[in-house]
mmCIF file with all atom_site columns, C-alpha atoms in Angstrom:
data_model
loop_
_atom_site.group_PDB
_atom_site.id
_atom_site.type_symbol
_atom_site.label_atom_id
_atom_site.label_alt_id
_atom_site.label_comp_id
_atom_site.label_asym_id
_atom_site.label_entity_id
_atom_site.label_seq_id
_atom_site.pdbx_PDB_ins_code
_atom_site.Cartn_x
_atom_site.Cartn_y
_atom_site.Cartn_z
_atom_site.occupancy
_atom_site.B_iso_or_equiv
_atom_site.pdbx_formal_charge
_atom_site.auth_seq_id
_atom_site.auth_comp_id
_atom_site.auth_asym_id
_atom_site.auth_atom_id
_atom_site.pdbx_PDB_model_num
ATOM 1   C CA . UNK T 1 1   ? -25.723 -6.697  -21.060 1.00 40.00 ? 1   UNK T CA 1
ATOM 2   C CA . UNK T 1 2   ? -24.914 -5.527  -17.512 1.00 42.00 ? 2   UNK T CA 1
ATOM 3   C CA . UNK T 1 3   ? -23.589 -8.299  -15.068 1.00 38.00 ? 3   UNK T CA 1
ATOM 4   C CA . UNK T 1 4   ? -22.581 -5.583  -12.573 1.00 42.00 ? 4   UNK T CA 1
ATOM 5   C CA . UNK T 1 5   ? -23.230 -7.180  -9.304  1.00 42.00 ? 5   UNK T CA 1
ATOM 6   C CA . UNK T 1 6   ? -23.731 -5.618  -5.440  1.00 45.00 ? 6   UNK T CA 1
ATOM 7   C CA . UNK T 1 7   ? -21.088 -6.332  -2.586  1.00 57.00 ? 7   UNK T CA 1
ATOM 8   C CA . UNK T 1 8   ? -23.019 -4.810  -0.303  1.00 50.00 ? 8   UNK T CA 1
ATOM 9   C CA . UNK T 1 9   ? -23.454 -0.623  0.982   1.00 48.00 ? 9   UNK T CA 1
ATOM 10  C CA . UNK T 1 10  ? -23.416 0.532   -2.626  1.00 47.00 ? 10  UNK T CA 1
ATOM 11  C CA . UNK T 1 11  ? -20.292 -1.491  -3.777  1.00 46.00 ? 11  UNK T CA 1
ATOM 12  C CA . UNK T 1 12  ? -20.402 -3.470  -6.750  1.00 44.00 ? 12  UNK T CA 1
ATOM 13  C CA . UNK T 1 13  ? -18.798 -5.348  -9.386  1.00 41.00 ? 13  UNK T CA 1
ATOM 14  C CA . UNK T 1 14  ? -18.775 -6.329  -13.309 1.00 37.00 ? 14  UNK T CA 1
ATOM 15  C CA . UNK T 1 15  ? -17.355 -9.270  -14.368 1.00 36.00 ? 15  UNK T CA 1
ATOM 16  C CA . UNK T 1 16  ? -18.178 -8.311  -17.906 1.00 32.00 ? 16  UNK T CA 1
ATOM 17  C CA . UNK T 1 17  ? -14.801 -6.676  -18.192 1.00 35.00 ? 17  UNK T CA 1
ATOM 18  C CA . UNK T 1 18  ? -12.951 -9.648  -16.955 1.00 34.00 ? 18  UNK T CA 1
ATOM 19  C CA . UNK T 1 19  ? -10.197 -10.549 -19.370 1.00 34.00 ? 19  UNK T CA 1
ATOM 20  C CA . UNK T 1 20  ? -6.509  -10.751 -19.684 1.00 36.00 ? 20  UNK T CA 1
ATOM 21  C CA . UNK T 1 21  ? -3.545  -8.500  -20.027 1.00 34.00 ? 21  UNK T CA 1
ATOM 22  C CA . UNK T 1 22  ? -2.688  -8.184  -23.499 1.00 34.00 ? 22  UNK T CA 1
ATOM 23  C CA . UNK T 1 23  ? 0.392   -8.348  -25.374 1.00 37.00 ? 23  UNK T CA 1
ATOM 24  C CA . UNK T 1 24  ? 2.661   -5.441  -24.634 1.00 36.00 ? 24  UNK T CA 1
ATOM 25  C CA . UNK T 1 25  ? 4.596   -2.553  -22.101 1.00 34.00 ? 25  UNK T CA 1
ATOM 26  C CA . UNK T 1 26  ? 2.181   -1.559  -19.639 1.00 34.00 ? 26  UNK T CA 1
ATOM 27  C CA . UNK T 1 27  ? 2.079   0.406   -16.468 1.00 36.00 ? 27  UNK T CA 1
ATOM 28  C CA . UNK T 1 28  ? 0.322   0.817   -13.007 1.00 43.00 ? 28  UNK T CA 1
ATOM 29  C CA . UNK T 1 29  ? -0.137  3.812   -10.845 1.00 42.00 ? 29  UNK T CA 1
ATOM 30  C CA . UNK T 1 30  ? -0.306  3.090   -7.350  1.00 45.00 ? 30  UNK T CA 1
ATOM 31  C CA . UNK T 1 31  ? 0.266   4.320   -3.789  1.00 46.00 ? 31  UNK T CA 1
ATOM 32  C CA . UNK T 1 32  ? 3.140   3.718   -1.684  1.00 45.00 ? 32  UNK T CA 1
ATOM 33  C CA . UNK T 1 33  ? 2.693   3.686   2.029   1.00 46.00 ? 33  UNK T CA 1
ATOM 34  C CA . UNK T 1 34  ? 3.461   7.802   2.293   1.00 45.00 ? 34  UNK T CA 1
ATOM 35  C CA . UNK T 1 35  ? 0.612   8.231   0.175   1.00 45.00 ? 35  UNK T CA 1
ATOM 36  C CA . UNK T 1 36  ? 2.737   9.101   -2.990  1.00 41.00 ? 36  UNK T CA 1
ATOM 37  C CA . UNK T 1 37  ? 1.888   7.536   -6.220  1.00 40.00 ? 37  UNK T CA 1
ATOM 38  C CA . UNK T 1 38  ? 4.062   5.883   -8.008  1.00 40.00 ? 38  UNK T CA 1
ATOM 39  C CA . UNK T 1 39  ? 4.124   3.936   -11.895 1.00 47.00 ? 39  UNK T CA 1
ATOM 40  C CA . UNK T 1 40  ? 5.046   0.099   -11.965 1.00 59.00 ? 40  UNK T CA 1
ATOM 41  C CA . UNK T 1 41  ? 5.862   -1.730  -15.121 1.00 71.00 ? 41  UNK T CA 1
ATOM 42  C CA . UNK T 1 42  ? 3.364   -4.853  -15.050 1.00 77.00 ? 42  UNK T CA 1
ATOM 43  C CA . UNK T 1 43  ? 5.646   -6.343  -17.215 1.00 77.00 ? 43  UNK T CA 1
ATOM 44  C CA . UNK T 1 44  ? 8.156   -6.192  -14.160 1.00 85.00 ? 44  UNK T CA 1
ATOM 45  C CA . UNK T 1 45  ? 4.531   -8.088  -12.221 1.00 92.00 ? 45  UNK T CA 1
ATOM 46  C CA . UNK T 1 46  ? 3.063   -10.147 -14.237 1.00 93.00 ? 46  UNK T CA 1
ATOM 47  C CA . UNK T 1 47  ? 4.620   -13.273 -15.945 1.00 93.00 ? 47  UNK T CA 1
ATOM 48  C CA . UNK T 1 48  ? 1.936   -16.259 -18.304 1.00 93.00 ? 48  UNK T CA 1
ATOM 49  C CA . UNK T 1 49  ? -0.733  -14.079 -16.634 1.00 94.00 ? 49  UNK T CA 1
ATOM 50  C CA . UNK T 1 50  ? 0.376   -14.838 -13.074 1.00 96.00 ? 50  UNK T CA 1
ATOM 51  C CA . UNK T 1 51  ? 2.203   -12.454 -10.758 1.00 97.00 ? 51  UNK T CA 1
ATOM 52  C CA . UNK T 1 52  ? 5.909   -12.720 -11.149 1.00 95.00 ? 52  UNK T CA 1
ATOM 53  C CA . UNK T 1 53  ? 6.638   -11.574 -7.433  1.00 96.00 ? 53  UNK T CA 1
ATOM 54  C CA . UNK T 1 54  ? 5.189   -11.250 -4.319  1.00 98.00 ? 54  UNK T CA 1
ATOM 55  C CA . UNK T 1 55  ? 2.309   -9.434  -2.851  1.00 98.00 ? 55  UNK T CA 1
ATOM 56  C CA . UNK T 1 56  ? 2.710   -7.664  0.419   1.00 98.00 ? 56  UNK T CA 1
ATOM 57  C CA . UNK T 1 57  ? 0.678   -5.170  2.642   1.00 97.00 ? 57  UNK T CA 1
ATOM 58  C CA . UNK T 1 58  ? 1.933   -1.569  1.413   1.00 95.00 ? 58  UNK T CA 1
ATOM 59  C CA . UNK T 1 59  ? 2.109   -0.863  5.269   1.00 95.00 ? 59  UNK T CA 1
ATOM 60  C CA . UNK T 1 60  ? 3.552   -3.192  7.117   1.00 96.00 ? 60  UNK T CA 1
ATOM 61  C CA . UNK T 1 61  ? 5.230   -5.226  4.510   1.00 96.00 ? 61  UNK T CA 1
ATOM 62  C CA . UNK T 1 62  ? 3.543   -8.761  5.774   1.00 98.00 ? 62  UNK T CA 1
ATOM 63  C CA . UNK T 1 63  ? 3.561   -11.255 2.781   1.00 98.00 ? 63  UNK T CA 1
ATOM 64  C CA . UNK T 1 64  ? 0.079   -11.620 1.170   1.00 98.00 ? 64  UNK T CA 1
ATOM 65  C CA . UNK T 1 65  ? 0.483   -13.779 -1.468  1.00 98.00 ? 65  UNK T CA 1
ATOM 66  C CA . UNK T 1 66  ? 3.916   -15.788 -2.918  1.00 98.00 ? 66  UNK T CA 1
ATOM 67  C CA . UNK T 1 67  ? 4.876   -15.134 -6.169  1.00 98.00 ? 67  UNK T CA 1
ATOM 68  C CA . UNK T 1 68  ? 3.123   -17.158 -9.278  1.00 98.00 ? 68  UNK T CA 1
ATOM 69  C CA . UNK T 1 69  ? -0.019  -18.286 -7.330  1.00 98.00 ? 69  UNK T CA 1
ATOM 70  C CA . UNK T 1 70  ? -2.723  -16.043 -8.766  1.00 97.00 ? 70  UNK T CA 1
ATOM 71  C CA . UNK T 1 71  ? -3.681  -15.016 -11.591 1.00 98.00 ? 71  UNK T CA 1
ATOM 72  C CA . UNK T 1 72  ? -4.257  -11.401 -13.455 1.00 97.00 ? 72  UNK T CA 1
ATOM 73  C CA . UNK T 1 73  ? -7.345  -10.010 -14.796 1.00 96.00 ? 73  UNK T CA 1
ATOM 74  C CA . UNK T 1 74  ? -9.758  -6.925  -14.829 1.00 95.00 ? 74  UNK T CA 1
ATOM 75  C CA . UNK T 1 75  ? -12.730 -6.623  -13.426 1.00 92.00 ? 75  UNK T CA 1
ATOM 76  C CA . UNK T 1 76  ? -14.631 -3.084  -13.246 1.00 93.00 ? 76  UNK T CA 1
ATOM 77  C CA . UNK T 1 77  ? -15.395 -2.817  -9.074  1.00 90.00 ? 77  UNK T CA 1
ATOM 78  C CA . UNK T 1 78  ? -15.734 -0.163  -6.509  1.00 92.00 ? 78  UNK T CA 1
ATOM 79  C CA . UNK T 1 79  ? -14.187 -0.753  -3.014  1.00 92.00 ? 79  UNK T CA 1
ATOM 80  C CA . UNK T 1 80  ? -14.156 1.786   0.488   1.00 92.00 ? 80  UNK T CA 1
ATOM 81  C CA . UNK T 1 81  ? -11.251 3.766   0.423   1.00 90.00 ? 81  UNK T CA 1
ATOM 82  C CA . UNK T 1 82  ? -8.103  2.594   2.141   1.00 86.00 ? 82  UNK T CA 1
ATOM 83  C CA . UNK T 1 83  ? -7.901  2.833   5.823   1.00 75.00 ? 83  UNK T CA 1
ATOM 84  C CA . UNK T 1 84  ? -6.947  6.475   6.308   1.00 52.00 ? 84  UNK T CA 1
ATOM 85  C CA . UNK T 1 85  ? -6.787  7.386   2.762   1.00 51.00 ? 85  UNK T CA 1
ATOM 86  C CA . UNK T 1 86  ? -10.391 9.907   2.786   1.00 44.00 ? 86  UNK T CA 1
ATOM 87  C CA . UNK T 1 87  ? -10.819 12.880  5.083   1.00 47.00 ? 87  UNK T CA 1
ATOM 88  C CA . UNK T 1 88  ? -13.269 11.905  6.809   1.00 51.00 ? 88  UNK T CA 1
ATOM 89  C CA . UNK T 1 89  ? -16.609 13.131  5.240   1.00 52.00 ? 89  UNK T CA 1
ATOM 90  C CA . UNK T 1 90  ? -15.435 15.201  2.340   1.00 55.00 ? 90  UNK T CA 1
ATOM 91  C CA . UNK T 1 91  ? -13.245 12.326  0.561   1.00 56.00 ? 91  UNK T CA 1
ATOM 92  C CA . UNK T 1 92  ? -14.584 9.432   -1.484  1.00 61.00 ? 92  UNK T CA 1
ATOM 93  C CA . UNK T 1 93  ? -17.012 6.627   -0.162  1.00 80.00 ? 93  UNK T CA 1
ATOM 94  C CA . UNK T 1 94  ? -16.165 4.377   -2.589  1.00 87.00 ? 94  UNK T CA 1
ATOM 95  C CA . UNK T 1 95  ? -13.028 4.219   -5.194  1.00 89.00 ? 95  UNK T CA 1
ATOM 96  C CA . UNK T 1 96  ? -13.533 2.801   -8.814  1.00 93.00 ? 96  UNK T CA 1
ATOM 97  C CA . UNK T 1 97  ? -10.706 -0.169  -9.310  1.00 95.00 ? 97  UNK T CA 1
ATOM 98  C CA . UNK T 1 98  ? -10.297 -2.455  -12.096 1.00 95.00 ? 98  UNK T CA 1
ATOM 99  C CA . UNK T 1 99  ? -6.821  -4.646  -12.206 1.00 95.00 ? 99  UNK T CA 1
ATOM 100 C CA . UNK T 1 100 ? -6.750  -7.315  -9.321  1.00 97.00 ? 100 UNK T CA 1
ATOM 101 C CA . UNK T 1 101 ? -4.880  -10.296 -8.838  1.00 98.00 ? 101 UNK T CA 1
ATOM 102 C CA . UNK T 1 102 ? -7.638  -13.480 -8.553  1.00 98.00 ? 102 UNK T CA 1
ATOM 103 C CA . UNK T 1 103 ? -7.250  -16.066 -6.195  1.00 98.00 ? 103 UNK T CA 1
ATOM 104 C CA . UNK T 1 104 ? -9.082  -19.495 -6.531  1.00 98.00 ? 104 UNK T CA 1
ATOM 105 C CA . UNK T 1 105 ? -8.257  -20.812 -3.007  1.00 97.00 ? 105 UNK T CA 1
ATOM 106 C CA . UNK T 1 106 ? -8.460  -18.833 0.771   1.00 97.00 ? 106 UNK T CA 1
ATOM 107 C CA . UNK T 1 107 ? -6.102  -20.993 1.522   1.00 97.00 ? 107 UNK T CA 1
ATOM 108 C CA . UNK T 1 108 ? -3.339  -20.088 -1.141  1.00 98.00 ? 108 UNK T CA 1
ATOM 109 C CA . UNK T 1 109 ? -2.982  -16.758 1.062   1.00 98.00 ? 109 UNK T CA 1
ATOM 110 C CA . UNK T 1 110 ? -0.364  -16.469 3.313   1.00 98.00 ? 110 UNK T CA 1
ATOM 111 C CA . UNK T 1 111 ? -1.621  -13.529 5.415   1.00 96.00 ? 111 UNK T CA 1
ATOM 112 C CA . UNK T 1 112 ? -5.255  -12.293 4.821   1.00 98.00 ? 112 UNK T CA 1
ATOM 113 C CA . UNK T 1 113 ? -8.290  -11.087 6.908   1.00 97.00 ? 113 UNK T CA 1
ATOM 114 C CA . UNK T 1 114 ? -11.921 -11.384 6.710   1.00 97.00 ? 114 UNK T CA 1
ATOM 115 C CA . UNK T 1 115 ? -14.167 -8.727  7.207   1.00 94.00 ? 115 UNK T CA 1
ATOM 116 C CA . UNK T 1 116 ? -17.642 -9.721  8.644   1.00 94.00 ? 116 UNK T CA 1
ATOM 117 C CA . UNK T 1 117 ? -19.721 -10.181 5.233   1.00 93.00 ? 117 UNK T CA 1
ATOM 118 C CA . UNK T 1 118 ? -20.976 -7.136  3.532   1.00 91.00 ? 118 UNK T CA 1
ATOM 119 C CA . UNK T 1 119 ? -23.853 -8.320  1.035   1.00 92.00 ? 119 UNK T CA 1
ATOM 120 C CA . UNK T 1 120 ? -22.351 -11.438 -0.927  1.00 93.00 ? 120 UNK T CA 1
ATOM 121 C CA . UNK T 1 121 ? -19.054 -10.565 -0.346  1.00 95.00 ? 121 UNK T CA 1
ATOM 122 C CA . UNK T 1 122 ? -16.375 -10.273 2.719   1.00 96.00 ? 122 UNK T CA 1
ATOM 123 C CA . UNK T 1 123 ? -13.771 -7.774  2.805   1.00 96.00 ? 123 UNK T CA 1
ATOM 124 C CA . UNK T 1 124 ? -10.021 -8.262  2.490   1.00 97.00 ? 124 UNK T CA 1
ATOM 125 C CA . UNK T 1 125 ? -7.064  -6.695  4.935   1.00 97.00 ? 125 UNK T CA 1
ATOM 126 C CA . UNK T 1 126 ? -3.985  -7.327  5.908   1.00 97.00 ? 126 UNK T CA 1
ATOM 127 C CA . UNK T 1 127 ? -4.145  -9.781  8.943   1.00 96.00 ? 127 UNK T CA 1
ATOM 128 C CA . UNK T 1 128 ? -0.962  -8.391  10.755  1.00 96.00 ? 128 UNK T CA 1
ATOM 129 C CA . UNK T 1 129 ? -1.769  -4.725  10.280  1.00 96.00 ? 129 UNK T CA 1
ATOM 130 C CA . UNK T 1 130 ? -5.712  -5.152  9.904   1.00 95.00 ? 130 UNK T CA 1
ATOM 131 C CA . UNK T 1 131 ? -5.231  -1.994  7.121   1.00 96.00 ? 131 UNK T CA 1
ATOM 132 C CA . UNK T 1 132 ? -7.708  -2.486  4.290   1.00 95.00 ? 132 UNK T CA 1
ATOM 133 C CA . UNK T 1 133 ? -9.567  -3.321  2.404   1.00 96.00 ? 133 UNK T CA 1
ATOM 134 C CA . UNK T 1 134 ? -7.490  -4.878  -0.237  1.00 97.00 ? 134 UNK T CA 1
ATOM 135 C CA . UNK T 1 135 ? -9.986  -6.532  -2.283  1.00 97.00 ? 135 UNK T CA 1
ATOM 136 C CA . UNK T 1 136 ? -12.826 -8.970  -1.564  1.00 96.00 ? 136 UNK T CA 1
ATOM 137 C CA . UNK T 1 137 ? -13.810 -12.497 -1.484  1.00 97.00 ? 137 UNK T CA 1
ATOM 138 C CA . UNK T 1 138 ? -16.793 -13.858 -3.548  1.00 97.00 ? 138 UNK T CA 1
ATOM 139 C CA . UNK T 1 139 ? -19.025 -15.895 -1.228  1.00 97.00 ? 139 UNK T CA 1
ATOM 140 C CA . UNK T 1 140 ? -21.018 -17.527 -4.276  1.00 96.00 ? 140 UNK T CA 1
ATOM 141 C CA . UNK T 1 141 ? -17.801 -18.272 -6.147  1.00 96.00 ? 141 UNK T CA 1
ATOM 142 C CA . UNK T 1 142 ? -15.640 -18.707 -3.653  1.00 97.00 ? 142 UNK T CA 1
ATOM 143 C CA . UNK T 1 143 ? -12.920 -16.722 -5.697  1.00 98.00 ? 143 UNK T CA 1
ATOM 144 C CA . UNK T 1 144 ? -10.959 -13.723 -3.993  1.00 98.00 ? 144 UNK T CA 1
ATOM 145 C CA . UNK T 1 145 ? -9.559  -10.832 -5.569  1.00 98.00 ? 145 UNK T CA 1
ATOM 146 C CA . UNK T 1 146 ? -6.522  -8.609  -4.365  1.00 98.00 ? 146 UNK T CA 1
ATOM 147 C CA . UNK T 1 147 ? -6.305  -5.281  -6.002  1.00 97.00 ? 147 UNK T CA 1
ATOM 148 C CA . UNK T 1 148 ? -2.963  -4.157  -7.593  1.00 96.00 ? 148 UNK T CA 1
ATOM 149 C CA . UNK T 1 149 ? -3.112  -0.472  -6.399  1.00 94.00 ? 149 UNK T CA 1
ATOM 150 C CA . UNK T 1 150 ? -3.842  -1.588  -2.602  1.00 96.00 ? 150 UNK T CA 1
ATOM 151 C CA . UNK T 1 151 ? -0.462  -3.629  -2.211  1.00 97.00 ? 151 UNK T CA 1
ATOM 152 C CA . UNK T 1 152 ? 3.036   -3.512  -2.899  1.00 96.00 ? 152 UNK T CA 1
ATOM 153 C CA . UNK T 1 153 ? 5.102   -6.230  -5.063  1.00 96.00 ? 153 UNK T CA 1
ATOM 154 C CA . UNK T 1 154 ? 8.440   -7.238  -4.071  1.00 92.00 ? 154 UNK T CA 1
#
């Protein structure tokens, strides 16, 4: 069964691969704000399945999100490319992503934008440095997610 859903422009989601981190050592590439990537130990991020640290913009360093107030899971989505991150019309349109940090509340956020909405979904990014997107927010469920790979944990 296929509960892929639309954000909007061609971007979608599945929440059929939303689950847990299993037991173990595990690892995330991401980029750091030079464009390098870069492996974290998720063991190092995540702690009873909620992040051990906090989540900041990878540019500016604002504070997103204090540690242990969301929660980690995977769901299979494609978001735009970071602000800056294509050449123009010869990069991606859209990058696959699948670990993201959930957040039941807007208002557990210390620092988040809105986009205007795209489909059934508004767009997140950094409200100091307006670089983004992030992740999304979930109009119908009212749930936001925060991808790993588009912020930095400190």
């Amino acid at each position: 069964m296929d509960n892929s859903q639309s954000l909007g422009s061609g971007t979608s989601f599945s929440s059929t691969a939303n689950r847990s981190l299993p037991e173990g050592s595990y690892s995330l590439s991401t980029t750091n704000d030079t464009g390098e990537c870069y492996e974290q130990d998720k063991d190092k991020l995540i702690e009873n399945g909620k992040n051990k640290v906090h989540i900041v913009c990878m540019f500016c360093s604002s504070r997103i999100l204090n540690a242990g107030t969301c929660k980690f899971v995977e769901i299979e989505c494609t978001l735009p490319p970071l602000d800056g991150r294509h050449g123009g019309t010869s990069g991606p349109m859209e990058e696959p992503l699948r670990e993201f940090w959930s957040v039941d509340d807007i208002y557990t956020f210390e620092n988040i934008g809105f986009s205007n909405t795209v489909g059934k979904a508004k767009y997140l990014a950094c409200a100091d440095c307006d670089r983004g997107p992030v992740g999304w927010h979930n109009l119908e469920t009212r749930k936001s997610f925060v991808a790993l790979s588009r912020v930095r944990h400190l």
